[in-house]
GROMACS .gro file of N, CA and C in nm:
model
  420
    1MET      N    1  16.232  13.623  11.580
    1MET     CA    2  16.117  13.581  11.503
    1MET      C    3  16.106  13.429  11.500
    2LYS      N    4  16.222  13.366  11.482
    2LYS     CA    5  16.224  13.221  11.478
    2LYS      C    6  16.185  13.164  11.614
    3LYS      N    7  16.229  13.231  11.720
    3LYS     CA    8  16.196  13.188  11.855
    3LYS      C    9  16.047  13.201  11.883
    4LEU      N   10  15.983  13.303  11.831
    4LEU     CA   11  15.840  13.326  11.848
    4LEU      C   12  15.758  13.218  11.777
    5ILE      N   13  15.798  13.183  11.658
    5ILE     CA   14  15.726  13.079  11.582
    5ILE      C   15  15.740  12.945  11.653
    6THR      N   16  15.857  12.914  11.702
    6THR     CA   17  15.880  12.787  11.772
    6THR      C   18  15.798  12.782  11.900
    7THR      N   19  15.795  12.889  11.975
    7THR     CA   20  15.718  12.895  12.099
    7THR      C   21  15.569  12.883  12.070
    8THR      N   22  15.522  12.947  11.965
    8THR     CA   23  15.381  12.941  11.928
    8THR      C   24  15.342  12.798  11.888
    9LEU      N   25  15.425  12.733  11.813
    9LEU     CA   26  15.396  12.595  11.772
    9LEU      C   27  15.394  12.500  11.891
   10ILE      N   28  15.483  12.522  11.984
   10ILE     CA   29  15.486  12.437  12.105
   10ILE      C   30  15.360  12.461  12.187
   11LEU      N   31  15.319  12.586  12.204
   11LEU     CA   32  15.197  12.616  12.278
   11LEU      C   33  15.074  12.559  12.209
   12ILE      N   34  15.069  12.568  12.077
   12ILE     CA   35  14.956  12.510  12.003
   12ILE      C   36  14.953  12.359  12.020
   13GLY      N   37  15.071  12.295  12.016
   13GLY     CA   38  15.078  12.150  12.037
   13GLY      C   39  15.029  12.109  12.174
   14ILE      N   40  15.064  12.188  12.276
   14ILE     CA   41  15.021  12.158  12.413
   14ILE      C   42  14.871  12.179  12.427
   15LEU      N   43  14.820  12.287  12.369
   15LEU     CA   44  14.677  12.315  12.378
   15LEU      C   45  14.593  12.214  12.301
   16VAL      N   46  14.646  12.163  12.192
   16VAL     CA   47  14.571  12.066  12.113
   16VAL      C   48  14.549  11.938  12.193
   17GLN      N   49  14.645  11.901  12.276
   17GLN     CA   50  14.630  11.781  12.357
   17GLN      C   51  14.515  11.795  12.456
   18TYR      N   52  14.496  11.912  12.510
   18TYR     CA   53  14.394  11.932  12.611
   18TYR      C   54  14.263  11.987  12.554
   19ALA      N   55  14.265  12.022  12.431
   19ALA     CA   56  14.143  12.074  12.369
   19ALA      C   57  14.047  11.958  12.345
   20GLN      N   58  13.921  11.980  12.370
   20GLN     CA   59  13.822  11.875  12.349
   20GLN      C   60  13.736  11.913  12.229
   21ALA      N   61  13.713  11.815  12.147
   21ALA     CA   62  13.627  11.837  12.031
   21ALA      C   63  13.482  11.831  12.077
   22GLN      N   64  13.395  11.835  11.982
   22GLN     CA   65  13.253  11.829  12.015
   22GLN      C   66  13.219  11.692  12.070
   23ILE      N   67  13.148  11.691  12.179
   23ILE     CA   68  13.108  11.567  12.242
   23ILE      C   69  12.962  11.540  12.207
   24ASP      N   70  12.935  11.416  12.165
   24ASP     CA   71  12.799  11.378  12.129
   24ASP      C   72  12.721  11.353  12.258
   25THR      N   73  12.631  11.442  12.291
   25THR     CA   74  12.551  11.428  12.412
   25THR      C   75  12.409  11.386  12.382
   26THR      N   76  12.380  11.348  12.257
   26THR     CA   77  12.242  11.309  12.223
   26THR      C   78  12.210  11.170  12.274
   27PHE      N   79  12.309  11.084  12.288
   27PHE     CA   80  12.285  10.948  12.334
   27PHE      C   81  12.347  10.930  12.472
   28ILE      N   82  12.273  10.865  12.558
   28ILE     CA   83  12.325  10.834  12.690
   28ILE      C   84  12.388  10.695  12.681
   29ASN      N   85  12.515  10.687  12.705
   29ASN     CA   86  12.585  10.560  12.697
   29ASN      C   87  12.589  10.495  12.835
   30TYR      N   88  12.551  10.370  12.840
   30TYR     CA   89  12.564  10.293  12.962
   30TYR      C   90  12.595  10.149  12.925
   31LYS      N   91  12.656  10.081  13.020
   31LYS     CA   92  12.698   9.943  12.997
   31LYS      C   93  12.576   9.853  12.992
   32LEU      N   94  12.575   9.765  12.893
   32LEU     CA   95  12.465   9.671  12.877
   32LEU      C   96  12.525   9.533  12.854
   33GLU      N   97  12.483   9.438  12.934
   33GLU     CA   98  12.536   9.303  12.920
   33GLU      C   99  12.484   9.240  12.791
   34PHE      N  100  12.562   9.147  12.738
   34PHE     CA  101  12.530   9.086  12.610
   34PHE      C  102  12.399   9.006  12.617
   35LYS      N  103  12.380   8.929  12.722
   35LYS     CA  104  12.258   8.848  12.734
   35LYS      C  105  12.134   8.938  12.746
   36LYS      N  106  12.148   9.045  12.821
   36LYS     CA  107  12.036   9.137  12.837
   36LYS      C  108  12.006   9.208  12.704
   37TYR      N  109  12.111   9.239  12.629
   37TYR     CA  110  12.095   9.301  12.498
   37TYR      C  111  12.020   9.209  12.403
   38LEU      N  112  12.060   9.081  12.398
   38LEU     CA  113  11.990   8.985  12.311
   38LEU      C  114  11.846   8.965  12.354
   39ASN      N  115  11.822   8.967  12.484
   39ASN     CA  116  11.685   8.955  12.533
   39ASN      C  117  11.601   9.075  12.489
   40LEU      N  118  11.658   9.194  12.497
   40LEU     CA  119  11.586   9.314  12.453
   40LEU      C  120  11.559   9.311  12.303
   41VAL      N  121  11.655   9.261  12.226
   41VAL     CA  122  11.636   9.252  12.081
   41VAL      C  123  11.522   9.157  12.048
   42SER      N  124  11.516   9.042  12.116
   42SER     CA  125  11.412   8.944  12.084
   42SER      C  126  11.274   8.989  12.132
   43THR      N  127  11.267   9.066  12.239
   43THR     CA  128  11.135   9.107  12.289
   43THR      C  129  11.084   9.234  12.224
   44ASN      N  130  11.172   9.320  12.175
   44ASN     CA  131  11.128   9.449  12.121
   44ASN      C  132  11.136   9.460  11.970
   45ASN      N  133  11.168   9.352  11.901
   45ASN     CA  134  11.177   9.356  11.756
   45ASN      C  135  11.039   9.331  11.697
   46LEU      N  136  10.986   9.427  11.623
   46LEU     CA  137  10.851   9.416  11.568
   46LEU      C  138  10.843   9.312  11.456
   47GLU      N  139  10.947   9.301  11.376
   47GLU     CA  140  10.946   9.203  11.269
   47GLU      C  141  10.944   9.061  11.325
   48TYR      N  142  11.017   9.038  11.432
   48TYR     CA  143  11.016   8.906  11.495
   48TYR      C  144  10.879   8.877  11.556
   49ALA      N  145  10.818   8.978  11.615
   49ALA     CA  146  10.683   8.959  11.671
   49ALA      C  147  10.583   8.926  11.561
   50ALA      N  148  10.598   8.988  11.445
   50ALA     CA  149  10.509   8.957  11.333
   50ALA      C  150  10.535   8.816  11.281
   51GLN      N  151  10.660   8.773  11.280
   51GLN     CA  152  10.693   8.637  11.236
   51GLN      C  153  10.637   8.533  11.331
   52LYS      N  154  10.626   8.566  11.460
   52LYS     CA  155  10.572   8.472  11.558
   52LYS      C  156  10.427   8.437  11.528
   53TYR      N  157  10.353   8.527  11.466
   53TYR     CA  158  10.211   8.502  11.439
   53TYR      C  159  10.190   8.404  11.324
   54SER      N  160  10.293   8.376  11.245
   54SER     CA  161  10.275   8.283  11.135
   54SER      C  162  10.256   8.139  11.184
   55VAL      N  163  10.310   8.105  11.301
   55VAL     CA  164  10.296   7.969  11.354
   55VAL      C  165  10.152   7.941  11.399
   56PRO      N  166  10.088   8.027  11.480
   56PRO     CA  167   9.948   7.999  11.516
   56PRO      C  168   9.854   8.001  11.395
   57ILE      N  169   9.886   8.082  11.295
   57ILE     CA  170   9.802   8.084  11.175
   57ILE      C  171   9.813   7.950  11.103
   58ALA      N  172   9.934   7.895  11.095
   58ALA     CA  173   9.953   7.765  11.030
   58ALA      C  174   9.886   7.653  11.111
   59GLU      N  175   9.889   7.663  11.244
   59GLU     CA  176   9.822   7.563  11.328
   59GLU      C  177   9.671   7.573  11.311
   60ALA      N  178   9.618   7.691  11.294
   60ALA     CA  179   9.475   7.706  11.269
   60ALA      C  180   9.438   7.649  11.132
   61ALA      N  181   9.529   7.658  11.036
   61ALA     CA  182   9.503   7.600  10.904
   61ALA      C  183   9.493   7.448  10.911
   62VAL      N  184   9.566   7.385  11.005
   62VAL     CA  185   9.554   7.240  11.025
   62VAL      C  186   9.413   7.207  11.074
   63GLU      N  187   9.362   7.285  11.168
   63GLU     CA  188   9.227   7.261  11.219
   63GLU      C  189   9.122   7.284  11.111
   64VAL      N  190   9.143   7.381  11.027
   64VAL     CA  191   9.049   7.407  10.918
   64VAL      C  192   9.050   7.292  10.818
   65ALA      N  193   9.168   7.233  10.796
   65ALA     CA  194   9.177   7.123  10.701
   65ALA      C  195   9.107   6.998  10.752
   66LYS      N  196   9.092   6.985  10.883
   66LYS     CA  197   9.025   6.870  10.940
   66LYS      C  198   8.873   6.875  10.927
   67VAL      N  199   8.818   6.990  10.900
   67VAL     CA  200   8.673   7.008  10.896
   67VAL      C  201   8.618   6.948  10.766
   68PHE      N  202   8.507   6.875  10.781
   68PHE     CA  203   8.439   6.822  10.663
   68PHE      C  204   8.361   6.933  10.595
   69PRO      N  205   8.345   6.926  10.463
   69PRO     CA  206   8.264   7.028  10.395
   69PRO      C  207   8.117   7.019  10.438
   70ASN      N  208   8.054   7.131  10.456
   70ASN     CA  209   7.914   7.135  10.498
   70ASN      C  210   7.822   7.101  10.381
   71PRO      N  211   7.711   7.035  10.410
   71PRO     CA  212   7.612   7.014  10.304
   71PRO      C  213   7.535   7.144  10.277
   72ASN      N  214   7.490   7.158  10.155
   72ASN     CA  215   7.411   7.276  10.117
   72ASN      C  216   7.267   7.234  10.096
   73VAL      N  217   7.174   7.309  10.151
   73VAL     CA  218   7.031   7.283  10.135
   73VAL      C  219   6.970   7.406  10.070
   74GLU      N  220   6.897   7.385   9.961
   74GLU     CA  221   6.831   7.495   9.892
   74GLU      C  222   6.683   7.462   9.876
   75MET      N  223   6.599   7.564   9.894
   75MET     CA  224   6.456   7.547   9.874
   75MET      C  225   6.406   7.668   9.796
   76ASP      N  226   6.326   7.641   9.695
   76ASP     CA  227   6.279   7.748   9.608
   76ASP      C  228   6.129   7.731   9.588
   77TRP      N  229   6.056   7.839   9.593
   77TRP     CA  230   5.912   7.837   9.574
   77TRP      C  231   5.876   7.950   9.479
   78THR      N  232   5.805   7.921   9.375
   78THR     CA  233   5.762   8.025   9.281
   78THR      C  234   5.613   8.008   9.250
   79GLU      N  235   5.551   8.119   9.222
   79GLU     CA  236   5.409   8.118   9.186
   79GLU      C  237   5.397   8.168   9.043
   80ASN      N  238   5.342   8.088   8.955
   80ASN     CA  239   5.324   8.127   8.816
   80ASN      C  240   5.194   8.204   8.804
   81ARG      N  241   5.204   8.328   8.764
   81ARG     CA  242   5.084   8.409   8.755
   81ARG      C  243   5.105   8.518   8.652
   82GLU      N  244   4.999   8.549   8.584
   82GLU     CA  245   5.000   8.657   8.487
   82GLU      C  246   4.874   8.739   8.510
   83GLY      N  247   4.896   8.857   8.565
   83GLY     CA  248   4.781   8.940   8.602
   83GLY      C  249   4.708   8.875   8.717
   84SER      N  250   4.579   8.846   8.698
   84SER     CA  251   4.501   8.782   8.804
   84SER      C  252   4.485   8.632   8.779
   85ILE      N  253   4.543   8.581   8.674
   85ILE     CA  254   4.532   8.439   8.641
   85ILE      C  255   4.652   8.365   8.702
   86ARG      N  256   4.618   8.265   8.781
   86ARG     CA  257   4.722   8.181   8.841
   86ARG      C  258   4.728   8.050   8.765
   87SER      N  259   4.850   8.012   8.732
   87SER     CA  260   4.862   7.886   8.659
   87SER      C  261   4.929   7.778   8.743
   88GLY      N  262   4.963   7.806   8.866
   88GLY     CA  263   5.017   7.703   8.952
   88GLY      C  264   5.138   7.749   9.031
   89TYR      N  265   5.187   7.657   9.107
   89TYR     CA  266   5.304   7.681   9.191
   89TYR      C  267   5.415   7.585   9.151
   90ALA      N  268   5.537   7.628   9.176
   90ALA     CA  269   5.651   7.541   9.149
   90ALA      C  270   5.738   7.536   9.275
   91TYR      N  271   5.775   7.415   9.313
   91TYR     CA  272   5.860   7.394   9.429
   91TYR      C  273   5.989   7.327   9.383
   92ASN      N  274   6.096   7.368   9.441
   92ASN     CA  275   6.224   7.308   9.410
   92ASN      C  276   6.299   7.289   9.541
   93PHE      N  277   6.346   7.169   9.565
   93PHE     CA  278   6.418   7.137   9.687
   93PHE      C  279   6.545   7.063   9.647
   94GLN      N  280   6.661   7.107   9.701
   94GLN     CA  281   6.788   7.051   9.657
   94GLN      C  282   6.882   7.037   9.776
   95ILE      N  283   6.951   6.923   9.786
   95ILE     CA  284   7.053   6.900   9.888
   95ILE      C  285   7.182   6.864   9.815
   96ASP      N  286   7.290   6.934   9.849
   96ASP     CA  287   7.421   6.907   9.791
   96ASP      C  288   7.516   6.864   9.903
   97LYS      N  289   7.584   6.755   9.880
   97LYS     CA  290   7.684   6.707   9.975
   97LYS      C  291   7.808   6.670   9.896
   98THR      N  292   7.923   6.720   9.938
   98THR     CA  293   8.048   6.689   9.871
   98THR      C  294   8.113   6.569   9.939
   99PHE      N  295   8.140   6.468   9.860
   99PHE     CA  296   8.211   6.351   9.909
   99PHE      C  297   8.353   6.356   9.854
  100GLU      N  298   8.448   6.351   9.943
  100GLU     CA  299   8.588   6.356   9.901
  100GLU      C  300   8.642   6.214   9.896
  101LEU      N  301   8.680   6.172   9.780
  101LEU     CA  302   8.734   6.038   9.761
  101LEU      C  303   8.882   6.046   9.727
  102GLY      N  304   8.953   5.939   9.747
  102GLY     CA  305   9.093   5.934   9.708
  102GLY      C  306   9.188   5.996   9.808
  103GLY      N  307   9.148   6.013   9.933
  103GLY     CA  308   9.239   6.064  10.036
  103GLY      C  309   9.266   6.213  10.027
  104LYS      N  310   9.172   6.289   9.971
  104LYS     CA  311   9.194   6.434   9.959
  104LYS      C  312   9.202   6.501  10.095
  105ARG      N  313   9.115   6.458  10.187
  105ARG     CA  314   9.113   6.520  10.319
  105ARG      C  315   9.245   6.491  10.392
  106ARG      N  316   9.292   6.368  10.388
  106ARG     CA  317   9.416   6.332  10.455
  106ARG      C  318   9.533   6.410  10.394
  107ALA      N  319   9.534   6.422  10.262
  107ALA     CA  320   9.641   6.498  10.196
  107ALA      C  321   9.636   6.645  10.235
  108ARG      N  322   9.514   6.700  10.248
  108ARG     CA  323   9.500   6.840  10.287
  108ARG      C  324   9.550   6.862  10.430
  109ILE      N  325   9.522   6.766  10.520
  109ILE     CA  326   9.568   6.776  10.658
  109ILE      C  327   9.720   6.764  10.664
  110ASP      N  328   9.776   6.669  10.589
  110ASP     CA  329   9.921   6.651  10.587
  110ASP      C  330   9.991   6.775  10.532
  111LEU      N  331   9.934   6.835  10.430
  111LEU     CA  332   9.991   6.958  10.375
  111LEU      C  333   9.989   7.071  10.478
  112ALA      N  334   9.879   7.085  10.550
  112ALA     CA  335   9.871   7.190  10.652
  112ALA      C  336   9.971   7.164  10.764
  113ARG      N  337   9.990   7.037  10.801
  113ARG     CA  338  10.088   7.006  10.906
  113ARG      C  339  10.231   7.035  10.858
  114SER      N  340  10.260   7.003  10.733
  114SER     CA  341  10.394   7.034  10.682
  114SER      C  342  10.415   7.185  10.673
  115ASN      N  343  10.310   7.260  10.642
  115ASN     CA  344  10.321   7.407  10.641
  115ASN      C  345  10.345   7.460  10.782
  116THR      N  346  10.286   7.394  10.882
  116THR     CA  347  10.310   7.434  11.021
  116THR      C  348  10.455   7.412  11.059
  117SER      N  349  10.510   7.294  11.025
  117SER     CA  350  10.650   7.269  11.058
  117SER      C  351  10.743   7.362  10.980
  118LEU      N  352  10.705   7.397  10.857
  118LEU     CA  353  10.783   7.494  10.780
  118LEU      C  354  10.781   7.631  10.846
  119SER      N  355  10.665   7.673  10.894
  119SER     CA  356  10.654   7.803  10.962
  119SER      C  357  10.740   7.806  11.089
  120LYS      N  358  10.741   7.695  11.162
  120LYS     CA  359  10.824   7.690  11.283
  120LYS      C  360  10.972   7.695  11.248
  121ALA      N  361  11.011   7.623  11.143
  121ALA     CA  362  11.152   7.626  11.102
  121ALA      C  363  11.194   7.764  11.053
  122LEU      N  364  11.106   7.830  10.978
  122LEU     CA  365  11.137   7.966  10.930
  122LEU      C  366  11.147   8.064  11.046
  123LEU      N  367  11.063   8.046  11.148
  123LEU     CA  368  11.069   8.133  11.265
  123LEU      C  369  11.200   8.112  11.340
  124ASP      N  370  11.241   7.986  11.357
  124ASP     CA  371  11.369   7.959  11.424
  124ASP      C  372  11.486   8.016  11.344
  125ASP      N  373  11.481   8.002  11.212
  125ASP     CA  374  11.587   8.056  11.127
  125ASP      C  375  11.592   8.209  11.136
  126TYR      N  376  11.475   8.271  11.135
  126TYR     CA  377  11.470   8.418  11.146
  126TYR      C  378  11.528   8.463  11.281
  127PHE      N  379  11.497   8.387  11.388
  127PHE     CA  380  11.548   8.424  11.519
  127PHE      C  381  11.700   8.409  11.526
  128ARG      N  382  11.754   8.302  11.464
  128ARG     CA  383  11.899   8.285  11.462
  128ARG      C  384  11.967   8.398  11.386
  129LYS      N  385  11.910   8.437  11.272
  129LYS     CA  386  11.967   8.547  11.194
  129LYS      C  387  11.957   8.678  11.270
  130LEU      N  388  11.846   8.697  11.341
  130LEU     CA  389  11.829   8.818  11.421
  130LEU      C  390  11.934   8.824  11.532
  131GLN      N  391  11.959   8.712  11.598
  131GLN     CA  392  12.061   8.709  11.703
  131GLN      C  393  12.201   8.732  11.645
  132ALA      N  394  12.227   8.676  11.526
  132ALA     CA  395  12.359   8.696  11.465
  132ALA      C  396  12.380   8.843  11.429
  133ASP      N  397  12.279   8.906  11.370
  133ASP     CA  398  12.291   9.048  11.336
  133ASP      C  399  12.305   9.133  11.462
  134ALA      N  400  12.228   9.099  11.566
  134ALA     CA  401  12.236   9.176  11.690
  134ALA      C  402  12.373   9.158  11.755
  135SER      N  403  12.431   9.039  11.744
  135SER     CA  404  12.564   9.016  11.801
  135SER      C  405  12.669   9.100  11.730
  136LEU      N  406  12.657   9.107  11.597
  136LEU     CA  407  12.752   9.191  11.522
  136LEU      C  408  12.738   9.338  11.558
  137VAL      N  409  12.615   9.383  11.574
  137VAL     CA  410  12.593   9.524  11.610
  137VAL      C  411  12.645   9.550  11.751
  138TYR      N  412  12.626   9.455  11.842
  138TYR     CA  413  12.675   9.472  11.979
  138TYR      C  414  12.828   9.480  11.982
  139LEU      N  415  12.893   9.395  11.903
  139LEU     CA  416  13.039   9.396  11.902
  139LEU      C  417  13.094   9.521  11.834
  140ALA      N  418  13.019   9.575  11.740
  140ALA     CA  419  13.065   9.696  11.672
  140ALA      C  420  13.052   9.814  11.767
   0.00000   0.00000   0.00000
């Protein structure tokens, strides 16, 4: 009996070495170089692509800040009448022009330019963090 138990344990030990557990076949594993991996991360990341659009938007804001305010022209015509009796006409003509004094336009342009440089710096920082996270995932 003791010999049977010993033989069974030895056979189980030998079979366990050659027995294969479940193999994950859902993912196809292939070698990927680190530089190619980082390139794929930067080109296929949707959040990074969305962050890239903040720079052209900030550059467009600089161009908008350079534009002078448009003048407004209003014209109004009314006829004073009650029933069939006319008592006259009224005309109203108005021109509005905004004059910016005290360097408001220059300050607005400088603010838009600083927002552009901030957007570029934030994009660079986001890209560095994205590469760092991707490097950690690649090494894991």
